[in-house]
Short mmCIF file of C-alpha atoms in Angstrom, two decimals:
data_model
loop_
_atom_site.label_atom_id
_atom_site.label_comp_id
_atom_site.label_asym_id
_atom_site.label_seq_id
_atom_site.Cartn_x
_atom_site.Cartn_y
_atom_site.Cartn_z
CA ARG P 11 -40.46 9.58 -23.47
CA GLU P 12 -41.23 5.89 -23.52
CA CYS P 13 -41.68 5.20 -19.79
CA VAL P 14 -45.01 5.18 -18.04
CA ALA P 15 -45.76 6.64 -14.61
CA PRO P 16 -44.45 4.46 -11.74
CA SER P 17 -47.13 2.35 -10.13
CA ALA P 18 -47.54 1.30 -6.51
CA ALA P 19 -46.09 -2.07 -7.49
CA LEU P 20 -42.69 -0.44 -8.04
CA ARG P 21 -42.54 0.32 -4.32
CA ASP P 22 -43.32 -3.29 -3.39
CA PRO P 23 -40.34 -5.37 -4.59
CA SER P 24 -42.00 -8.78 -4.32
CA SER P 25 -44.84 -7.77 -6.67
CA LEU P 26 -42.62 -6.39 -9.42
CA LYS P 27 -42.72 -8.33 -12.70
CA SER P 28 -40.82 -7.72 -15.91
CA TRP P 29 -41.52 -8.35 -19.56
CA VAL P 30 -37.98 -9.74 -19.78
CA PRO P 31 -38.16 -13.48 -18.94
CA TYR P 32 -35.95 -15.02 -16.24
CA ALA P 33 -36.06 -17.76 -13.62
CA GLU P 34 -37.03 -17.11 -10.00
CA ASP P 35 -33.46 -17.74 -8.84
CA CYS P 36 -31.94 -15.44 -11.46
CA PRO P 37 -29.52 -13.02 -9.74
CA PHE P 38 -30.60 -10.11 -11.94
CA PRO P 39 -34.37 -9.61 -11.67
CA ILE P 40 -36.15 -6.29 -12.08
CA GLN P 41 -35.73 -5.78 -8.32
CA ASN P 42 -31.94 -5.58 -8.78
CA LEU P 43 -30.80 -3.61 -11.85
CA PRO P 44 -27.13 -3.26 -10.82
CA PHE P 45 -24.58 -1.10 -12.64
CA GLY P 46 -21.39 -2.13 -14.41
CA VAL P 47 -19.12 -1.50 -17.40
CA PHE P 48 -19.00 -3.84 -20.39
CA SER P 49 -17.76 -4.04 -23.95
CA THR P 50 -18.70 -5.98 -27.06
CA GLU P 51 -16.43 -7.04 -29.90
CA GLY P 52 -15.01 -4.06 -31.73
CA LYS P 53 -16.60 -1.45 -29.47
CA GLU P 54 -15.34 0.62 -26.55
CA PRO P 55 -16.41 -0.10 -22.96
CA ARG P 56 -19.62 1.60 -21.83
CA CYS P 57 -21.99 1.59 -18.88
CA GLY P 58 -24.72 -0.96 -18.46
CA SER P 59 -27.16 -2.65 -16.16
CA ALA P 60 -28.35 -6.25 -16.02
CA ILE P 61 -31.71 -7.99 -16.20
CA GLY P 62 -32.26 -11.71 -16.65
CA GLU P 63 -29.61 -13.07 -19.00
CA TYR P 64 -29.05 -9.69 -20.64
CA VAL P 65 -26.83 -6.67 -20.25
CA ILE P 66 -28.70 -3.40 -20.73
CA ASP P 67 -26.77 -0.89 -22.84
CA LEU P 68 -27.70 2.28 -20.95
CA SER P 69 -26.22 4.49 -23.66
CA LYS P 70 -29.05 3.29 -25.92
CA LEU P 71 -31.82 4.06 -23.43
CA GLU P 72 -31.34 7.79 -22.88
CA SER P 73 -34.93 8.45 -23.87
CA VAL P 74 -36.26 6.62 -20.80
CA LEU P 75 -33.65 7.81 -18.29
CA PRO P 76 -33.50 11.08 -16.30
CA GLU P 77 -32.33 14.15 -18.25
CA GLU P 78 -29.53 14.64 -15.73
CA THR P 79 -27.83 11.42 -16.89
CA LYS P 80 -27.68 12.35 -20.58
CA GLY P 81 -24.30 11.32 -22.00
CA VAL P 82 -22.94 9.92 -18.73
CA PHE P 83 -23.43 6.27 -19.71
CA ASN P 84 -21.41 6.56 -22.93
CA SER P 85 -18.28 6.45 -20.77
CA GLY P 86 -16.18 3.40 -19.92
CA GLU P 87 -16.45 4.20 -16.22
CA LEU P 88 -19.26 4.92 -13.76
CA ASN P 89 -17.50 7.74 -11.90
CA GLY P 90 -19.62 10.46 -13.48
CA PHE P 91 -22.84 8.72 -12.49
CA MET P 92 -21.48 8.00 -9.00
CA SER P 93 -20.79 11.70 -8.50
CA MET P 94 -24.45 12.66 -9.12
CA GLY P 95 -25.68 11.45 -5.75
CA ASN P 96 -28.40 9.31 -4.28
CA LYS P 97 -31.41 11.16 -5.70
CA ILE P 98 -30.24 10.69 -9.30
CA TRP P 99 -29.21 7.06 -8.65
CA SER P 100 -32.68 6.27 -7.28
CA LYS P 101 -34.40 8.21 -10.04
CA THR P 102 -32.44 6.30 -12.69
CA ARG P 103 -33.14 2.89 -11.15
CA LEU P 104 -36.85 3.72 -10.85
CA ALA P 105 -36.92 4.77 -14.52
CA LEU P 106 -35.40 1.43 -15.48
CA GLN P 107 -37.85 -0.48 -13.31
CA THR P 108 -40.71 1.42 -14.90
CA PHE P 109 -39.49 0.75 -18.42
CA PHE P 110 -38.84 -2.97 -17.86
CA SER P 111 -42.00 -3.59 -15.80
CA LYS P 112 -44.65 -5.93 -17.15
CA ALA P 113 -47.10 -3.03 -17.26
CA ASN P 114 -44.91 -1.30 -19.85
CA GLU P 115 -44.47 -4.17 -22.31
CA SER P 116 -46.62 -2.43 -24.91
CA ALA P 117 -44.36 0.64 -25.07
CA PRO P 118 -42.92 1.15 -28.58
CA LEU P 119 -39.29 0.83 -27.42
CA ALA P 120 -40.14 -2.48 -25.68
CA ALA P 121 -41.19 -4.06 -28.99
CA LYS P 122 -39.16 -7.14 -29.90
CA ASP P 123 -37.65 -5.57 -33.01
CA LYS P 124 -36.31 -2.71 -30.86
CA GLN P 125 -34.90 -4.80 -28.00
CA THR P 126 -31.70 -5.73 -29.83
CA GLN P 127 -30.71 -2.06 -29.69
CA TYR P 128 -30.17 -2.16 -25.93
CA LEU P 129 -30.41 -5.80 -24.72
CA ILE P 130 -27.24 -7.87 -25.25
CA LYS P 131 -26.79 -11.46 -24.12
CA MET P 132 -24.37 -11.68 -21.20
CA ILE P 133 -22.38 -14.41 -22.93
CA ASP P 134 -21.54 -11.90 -25.69
CA VAL P 135 -19.98 -9.21 -23.48
CA THR P 136 -16.73 -8.66 -21.62
CA MET P 137 -17.01 -7.06 -18.19
CA HIS P 138 -14.54 -4.46 -16.90
CA VAL P 139 -13.63 -2.83 -13.59
CA PRO P 140 -16.68 -0.55 -13.29
CA ALA P 141 -14.98 2.64 -12.15
CA ARG P 142 -11.72 4.54 -12.18
CA ILE P 143 -10.63 3.64 -8.66
CA GLY P 144 -8.53 6.52 -7.36
CA ASP P 145 -7.99 5.09 -3.88
CA TYR P 146 -8.61 1.78 -2.17
CA THR P 147 -8.86 1.06 1.55
CA ASP P 148 -9.41 -2.29 3.24
CA PHE P 149 -10.91 -2.62 6.71
CA TYR P 150 -10.83 -5.36 9.35
CA SER P 151 -14.46 -5.23 10.43
CA SER P 152 -15.54 -8.79 11.28
CA ARG P 153 -15.09 -9.51 14.98
CA ASN P 154 -15.18 -13.27 14.42
CA HIS P 155 -12.30 -13.03 11.94
CA ALA P 156 -10.28 -10.63 14.09
CA GLU P 157 -10.71 -12.85 17.15
CA ASN P 158 -9.78 -15.99 15.23
CA VAL P 159 -6.56 -14.44 13.96
CA GLY P 160 -5.81 -12.97 17.39
CA ILE P 161 -6.28 -16.30 19.15
CA MET P 162 -4.10 -17.97 16.54
CA PHE P 163 -1.12 -15.66 17.07
CA ARG P 164 -1.57 -14.07 20.51
CA GLY P 165 -3.84 -16.37 22.51
CA LYS P 166 -7.45 -16.05 23.65
CA GLU P 167 -6.74 -13.44 26.34
CA ASN P 168 -5.20 -11.00 23.84
CA ALA P 169 -7.24 -11.85 20.76
CA LEU P 170 -8.40 -8.29 20.05
CA LYS P 171 -6.04 -5.33 20.11
CA PRO P 172 -7.14 -2.55 22.54
CA ASN P 173 -8.36 -0.27 19.72
CA TRP P 174 -10.47 -2.83 17.82
CA LEU P 175 -13.79 -2.30 19.66
CA HIS P 176 -13.43 1.49 19.43
CA LEU P 177 -12.80 2.08 15.72
CA PRO P 178 -12.92 0.34 12.32
CA VAL P 179 -9.29 -0.69 11.76
CA GLY P 180 -8.12 -0.29 8.16
CA TYR P 181 -5.14 0.20 5.86
CA HIS P 182 -4.58 1.82 2.48
CA GLY P 183 -4.25 -0.71 -0.32
CA ARG P 184 -3.16 -0.55 -3.93
CA ALA P 185 -5.85 0.54 -6.41
CA SER P 186 -3.80 -0.36 -9.49
CA SER P 187 -3.96 -4.11 -8.78
CA ILE P 188 -7.74 -4.30 -8.41
CA VAL P 189 -9.01 -6.55 -11.20
CA ILE P 190 -12.33 -7.79 -12.51
CA SER P 191 -13.63 -11.31 -11.94
CA GLY P 192 -11.99 -13.88 -14.20
CA THR P 193 -8.50 -12.37 -14.03
CA ASP P 194 -5.73 -14.82 -13.08
CA ILE P 195 -3.62 -13.99 -10.02
CA ARG P 196 0.11 -14.76 -9.97
CA ARG P 197 1.57 -16.32 -6.81
CA PRO P 198 4.14 -13.80 -5.53
CA ARG P 199 7.73 -14.13 -4.42
CA GLY P 200 9.04 -12.16 -1.49
CA GLN P 201 10.92 -12.08 1.78
CA ILE P 202 9.90 -14.94 4.08
CA LEU P 203 11.24 -15.65 7.56
CA GLN P 204 11.38 -19.42 8.00
CA ASP P 205 13.53 -19.53 11.12
CA ASN P 206 13.70 -16.81 13.79
CA LYS P 207 17.43 -17.55 14.17
CA MET P 208 18.15 -17.03 10.47
CA PRO P 209 17.83 -14.08 8.05
CA PRO P 210 14.77 -14.00 5.74
CA ALA P 211 14.92 -15.79 2.40
CA PHE P 212 13.61 -14.55 -0.95
CA LYS P 213 11.30 -17.26 -2.30
CA ARG P 214 7.84 -18.10 -3.59
CA SER P 215 4.97 -17.72 -1.16
CA GLU P 216 3.81 -21.10 0.15
CA ARG P 217 0.79 -19.69 1.99
CA MET P 218 -1.41 -18.18 -0.70
CA ASP P 219 -4.87 -17.37 0.65
CA PHE P 220 -8.22 -15.88 -0.28
CA GLU P 221 -10.26 -13.47 1.84
CA LEU P 222 -14.05 -13.43 1.57
CA GLU P 223 -15.07 -9.77 1.57
CA MET P 224 -17.56 -7.23 0.34
CA ALA P 225 -16.67 -3.73 -0.74
CA PHE P 226 -18.49 -0.50 -1.52
CA PHE P 227 -17.93 2.26 -4.05
CA VAL P 228 -18.03 5.84 -2.80
CA GLY P 229 -20.49 8.32 -4.31
CA PRO P 230 -20.13 12.13 -4.37
CA GLY P 231 -17.59 12.26 -1.54
CA ASN P 232 -16.36 15.35 0.30
CA LYS P 233 -13.94 18.23 0.15
CA LEU P 234 -10.55 17.99 1.83
CA GLY P 235 -10.97 19.01 5.46
CA ASP P 236 -14.73 18.42 5.60
CA PRO P 237 -15.61 14.98 7.06
CA ILE P 238 -18.61 12.93 5.95
CA SER P 239 -20.92 12.61 8.94
CA ILE P 240 -22.44 9.28 9.90
CA GLU P 241 -25.82 10.62 8.70
CA GLU P 242 -24.36 11.69 5.35
CA ALA P 243 -22.56 8.38 4.88
CA HIS P 244 -25.75 6.63 3.73
CA ASP P 245 -26.04 8.94 0.72
CA ASN P 246 -22.35 8.55 -0.15
CA ILE P 247 -22.35 4.78 -0.66
CA PHE P 248 -23.14 3.96 -4.29
CA GLY P 249 -23.36 0.18 -3.95
CA LEU P 250 -21.68 -3.11 -3.08
CA VAL P 251 -19.57 -5.72 -4.84
CA LEU P 252 -18.06 -9.05 -3.78
CA MET P 253 -14.30 -8.97 -3.21
CA ASN P 254 -11.41 -11.39 -2.82
CA ASP P 255 -8.45 -9.80 -1.06
CA TRP P 256 -5.78 -12.30 -2.13
CA SER P 257 -3.11 -12.65 0.56
CA ALA P 258 0.36 -14.20 0.87
CA ARG P 259 0.38 -15.08 4.56
CA ASP P 260 4.08 -15.95 4.92
CA ILE P 261 5.13 -12.67 3.29
CA GLN P 262 2.58 -10.83 5.43
CA LYS P 263 3.86 -12.36 8.69
CA TRP P 264 7.37 -10.96 8.15
CA GLU P 265 6.52 -7.54 6.71
CA TYR P 266 3.43 -6.33 8.58
CA VAL P 267 5.15 -4.98 11.71
CA PRO P 268 4.85 -2.08 12.38
CA LEU P 269 2.80 -0.54 9.54
CA GLY P 270 0.53 -3.39 8.42
CA PRO P 271 0.26 -5.41 5.17
CA PHE P 272 2.13 -4.31 2.05
CA LEU P 273 3.42 -6.72 -0.62
CA ALA P 274 1.38 -9.58 0.82
CA LYS P 275 -1.78 -7.82 -0.34
CA ASN P 276 -0.92 -5.73 -3.40
CA LEU P 277 -0.42 -8.80 -5.61
CA GLY P 278 -4.09 -8.55 -6.66
CA THR P 279 -7.62 -7.89 -5.44
CA THR P 280 -10.58 -9.30 -7.38
CA ILE P 281 -14.07 -7.77 -7.47
CA SER P 282 -17.35 -9.00 -8.96
CA PRO P 283 -18.57 -7.21 -12.12
CA TRP P 284 -21.88 -5.72 -11.00
CA ILE P 285 -22.39 -3.01 -8.37
CA VAL P 286 -25.64 -3.63 -6.52
CA THR P 287 -27.22 -0.40 -5.29
CA MET P 288 -28.19 0.25 -1.70
CA ASP P 289 -31.78 0.79 -2.89
CA ALA P 290 -31.85 -2.81 -4.12
CA LEU P 291 -30.40 -4.01 -0.81
CA ASN P 292 -32.58 -1.94 1.53
CA PRO P 293 -35.19 -4.73 1.92
CA PHE P 294 -32.43 -6.93 3.36
CA ARG P 295 -31.31 -4.65 6.17
CA THR P 296 -31.05 -6.50 9.45
CA PRO P 297 -29.97 -5.54 12.99
CA ASN P 298 -26.25 -5.01 13.35
CA GLU P 299 -24.20 -6.99 15.84
CA PRO P 300 -24.38 -5.35 19.30
CA GLN P 301 -21.54 -2.85 19.73
CA GLU P 302 -20.08 -2.74 23.22
CA PRO P 303 -18.61 -0.41 24.34
CA THR P 304 -20.83 2.21 22.70
CA PRO P 305 -18.87 3.85 19.85
CA LEU P 306 -17.89 7.51 20.10
CA PRO P 307 -20.60 9.95 18.90
CA TYR P 308 -19.22 10.36 15.37
CA LEU P 309 -19.69 6.60 14.83
CA GLN P 310 -23.18 6.34 16.31
CA ASP P 311 -25.52 5.71 13.39
CA PRO P 312 -29.26 6.25 14.08
CA LYS P 313 -29.93 3.94 11.12
CA LEU P 314 -27.28 1.36 12.04
CA SER P 315 -27.87 -1.93 10.26
CA ALA P 316 -26.20 -4.86 8.58
CA TYR P 317 -27.32 -6.65 5.41
CA ASP P 318 -28.52 -10.23 5.13
CA ILE P 319 -26.41 -11.29 2.15
CA LYS P 320 -25.51 -14.97 1.91
CA LEU P 321 -21.88 -15.50 0.92
CA GLN P 322 -20.15 -18.63 -0.32
CA VAL P 323 -16.63 -19.69 -1.32
CA GLY P 324 -15.81 -22.62 -3.58
CA ILE P 325 -12.42 -24.03 -4.64
CA THR P 326 -11.81 -26.05 -7.80
CA GLY P 327 -8.35 -27.63 -8.09
CA SER P 328 -6.53 -27.86 -11.40
CA ASP P 329 -6.79 -31.65 -11.15
CA SER P 330 -10.54 -31.66 -10.45
CA LYS P 331 -13.65 -30.65 -12.32
CA GLN P 332 -15.72 -30.60 -9.14
CA GLU P 333 -15.97 -27.51 -6.97
CA SER P 334 -15.65 -27.92 -3.21
CA ILE P 335 -17.67 -25.46 -1.12
CA VAL P 336 -15.42 -24.45 1.77
CA SER P 337 -17.30 -21.56 3.37
CA ASN P 338 -20.88 -20.32 3.83
CA SER P 339 -20.85 -16.92 5.52
CA ASN P 340 -23.04 -13.81 5.60
CA ALA P 341 -22.48 -10.05 5.33
CA LYS P 342 -24.49 -9.58 8.55
CA TYR P 343 -21.50 -10.92 10.49
CA LEU P 344 -19.71 -7.57 10.14
CA TYR P 345 -19.26 -5.75 13.45
CA TRP P 346 -18.49 -2.32 11.94
CA SER P 347 -21.01 -1.21 9.31
CA PHE P 348 -20.29 0.26 5.90
CA THR P 349 -21.47 3.69 7.05
CA GLN P 350 -19.21 3.56 10.10
CA GLN P 351 -16.26 2.61 7.89
CA LEU P 352 -16.89 5.62 5.63
CA ALA P 353 -17.50 8.08 8.46
CA HIS P 354 -14.33 6.96 10.25
CA HIS P 355 -12.24 7.12 7.08
CA SER P 356 -13.20 10.75 6.47
CA ILE P 357 -13.31 12.02 10.08
CA SER P 358 -9.77 13.39 9.72
CA GLY P 359 -10.93 15.46 6.76
CA CYS P 360 -9.66 12.91 4.23
CA ASN P 361 -11.38 13.64 0.91
CA MET P 362 -13.27 10.68 -0.51
CA ARG P 363 -13.87 10.74 -4.26
CA PRO P 364 -16.39 9.12 -6.61
CA GLY P 365 -15.16 5.63 -7.46
CA ASP P 366 -13.03 5.09 -4.36
CA LEU P 367 -13.33 1.50 -3.14
CA LEU P 368 -13.55 0.46 0.53
CA GLY P 369 -13.30 -3.22 1.48
CA SER P 370 -15.02 -4.70 4.52
CA GLY P 371 -12.26 -7.05 5.61
CA THR P 372 -12.67 -10.82 5.82
CA ILE P 373 -16.22 -11.80 6.80
CA SER P 374 -16.35 -14.84 9.11
CA GLY P 375 -19.14 -16.35 11.15
CA LYS P 376 -18.78 -18.14 14.46
CA GLN P 377 -18.86 -21.67 13.03
CA ALA P 378 -15.85 -23.29 11.35
CA ASP P 379 -17.71 -23.67 8.03
CA GLU P 380 -18.40 -19.91 8.07
CA PHE P 381 -14.75 -18.85 8.20
CA GLY P 382 -13.74 -16.52 5.36
CA SER P 383 -10.10 -17.47 4.75
CA MET P 384 -7.84 -20.50 4.46
CA LEU P 385 -5.87 -19.09 7.39
CA GLU P 386 -8.91 -19.79 9.58
CA LEU P 387 -10.28 -22.85 7.78
CA SER P 388 -6.95 -24.70 8.21
CA TRP P 389 -6.16 -22.89 11.47
CA ASN P 390 -2.86 -21.55 10.17
CA GLY P 391 -2.09 -24.81 8.39
CA LYS P 392 -2.38 -27.00 11.48
CA LYS P 393 -5.70 -28.61 10.49
CA PRO P 394 -5.77 -29.46 6.77
CA LEU P 395 -9.13 -28.67 5.18
CA LYS P 396 -10.63 -31.69 3.43
CA LEU P 397 -12.22 -30.97 0.05
CA SER P 398 -15.38 -32.74 -1.08
CA SER P 399 -13.71 -33.29 -4.46
CA GLY P 400 -10.89 -35.19 -2.77
CA GLY P 401 -7.59 -34.15 -1.25
CA SER P 402 -7.04 -31.37 1.25
CA ARG P 403 -5.62 -27.88 1.55
CA ASN P 404 -3.66 -25.91 4.13
CA PHE P 405 -3.46 -22.98 1.72
CA LEU P 406 -4.10 -22.55 -2.00
CA ASN P 407 -2.28 -24.61 -4.63
CA ASP P 408 -1.20 -23.39 -8.04
CA GLY P 409 -4.10 -23.88 -10.43
CA ASP P 410 -6.75 -23.54 -7.74
CA THR P 411 -9.75 -21.49 -8.87
CA VAL P 412 -11.54 -19.61 -6.09
CA ARG P 413 -15.13 -18.55 -6.66
CA ILE P 414 -16.91 -16.18 -4.30
CA SER P 415 -20.66 -15.82 -4.78
CA GLY P 416 -23.38 -14.01 -2.89
CA TYR P 417 -27.04 -13.13 -2.95
CA ALA P 418 -29.86 -11.65 -0.89
CA GLN P 419 -33.04 -13.74 -0.97
CA GLY P 420 -36.34 -11.91 -1.31
CA GLU P 421 -39.89 -13.22 -1.57
CA GLY P 422 -39.92 -14.76 -5.03
CA TYR P 423 -36.72 -13.06 -6.22
CA ARG P 424 -32.97 -13.01 -5.60
CA ILE P 425 -30.47 -10.14 -5.69
CA GLY P 426 -27.04 -11.22 -6.96
CA PHE P 427 -23.68 -9.64 -7.82
CA GLY P 428 -22.18 -11.98 -10.38
CA ASP P 429 -19.36 -14.28 -9.30
CA CYS P 430 -15.95 -13.13 -8.09
CA ILE P 431 -13.50 -15.62 -9.63
CA GLY P 432 -9.74 -15.95 -9.88
CA THR P 433 -7.19 -18.70 -10.56
CA VAL P 434 -3.78 -18.93 -8.89
CA LEU P 435 -0.89 -18.99 -11.39
CA PRO P 436 2.57 -20.35 -10.47
CA ALA P 437 5.15 -17.86 -9.24
CA HIS P 438 7.80 -16.64 -11.69
CA LYS P 439 11.03 -18.57 -11.47
#
């Protein structure tokens, strides 16, 4: 085997250096090593990682990876690897860090004439949805967002529903319409109630919106009838991606009573291409927002924490080449944690499976420039949002490109996800 024994430096992220060159603000340093699925011209999709400006073809590095993973990275989905559990995930990432560390640059497989076997320039690959997503659930876990929406439609005194501070509210979404970054999203048509005294009309949505979210992929999961405990939840979260839960607000307003969103959400959900592991994000754990009242015992996490991940949303109109930054938020603004979301989802005995995707819900801060949706930024269309590129928006226009980005900033390195991008196409006539 080509890898050398891990050194103490591998346990100190800030001191890690790689023989692969990259800038200090590169989102894919040796401290990251996320997982994804890619393809190159004429070849089938397969599993990879990322370092610097390169995709790592993991199917070509079996000799440096754990024996348990042999053959698993030849697949066009990460479900098999996700099912192996936290110990194998960590072991694999450590093997990659060891191989790509500066101390290992003299290894035979690291020689320049060998690198083309497994290092491919990112500009030469196509990224794919990284897993076979069997089920998708979206939560509503940011208190700031929930309160903003509540105030908007029910008033300040009734902003939060009675259950909100007791459990992570969620709904089951549509896995089939989850798409990879760069996929266009068609504006939907549907039933819209314009006048309470008149029947609904079937027309194009005029209130197309984005939602700034993060989401996590489930690992091994559980058997039907056997819940995942809050302690076990940590080892059942494979990693995080950025997510845009596209929403048609006027369709949503009419249809959501009494069972929640349906057609207003299943028009498309965009995720970023790279899944960042919880090991890579552990240095960025930060205290969670205070939870009052104290959650019920099954939601009390001894290791409760949020993650300091800076999030940003930019909009570029079809008539402009300049992007307007409209939101700067942070993953630490979530009230309910990822582990609490997973423990609650499975407490009924619901069986979670490798590759299932769970969204956080819109992540908003307290300040207006930290709001994670056009619904909030324009306050339901009553306060048009001015764009730095010129013009304004109440909601999204046809041709608008929405880019969600995010990173965690370490000492001398940055952990990124790749952008989450989509463009709004006109509705069908």
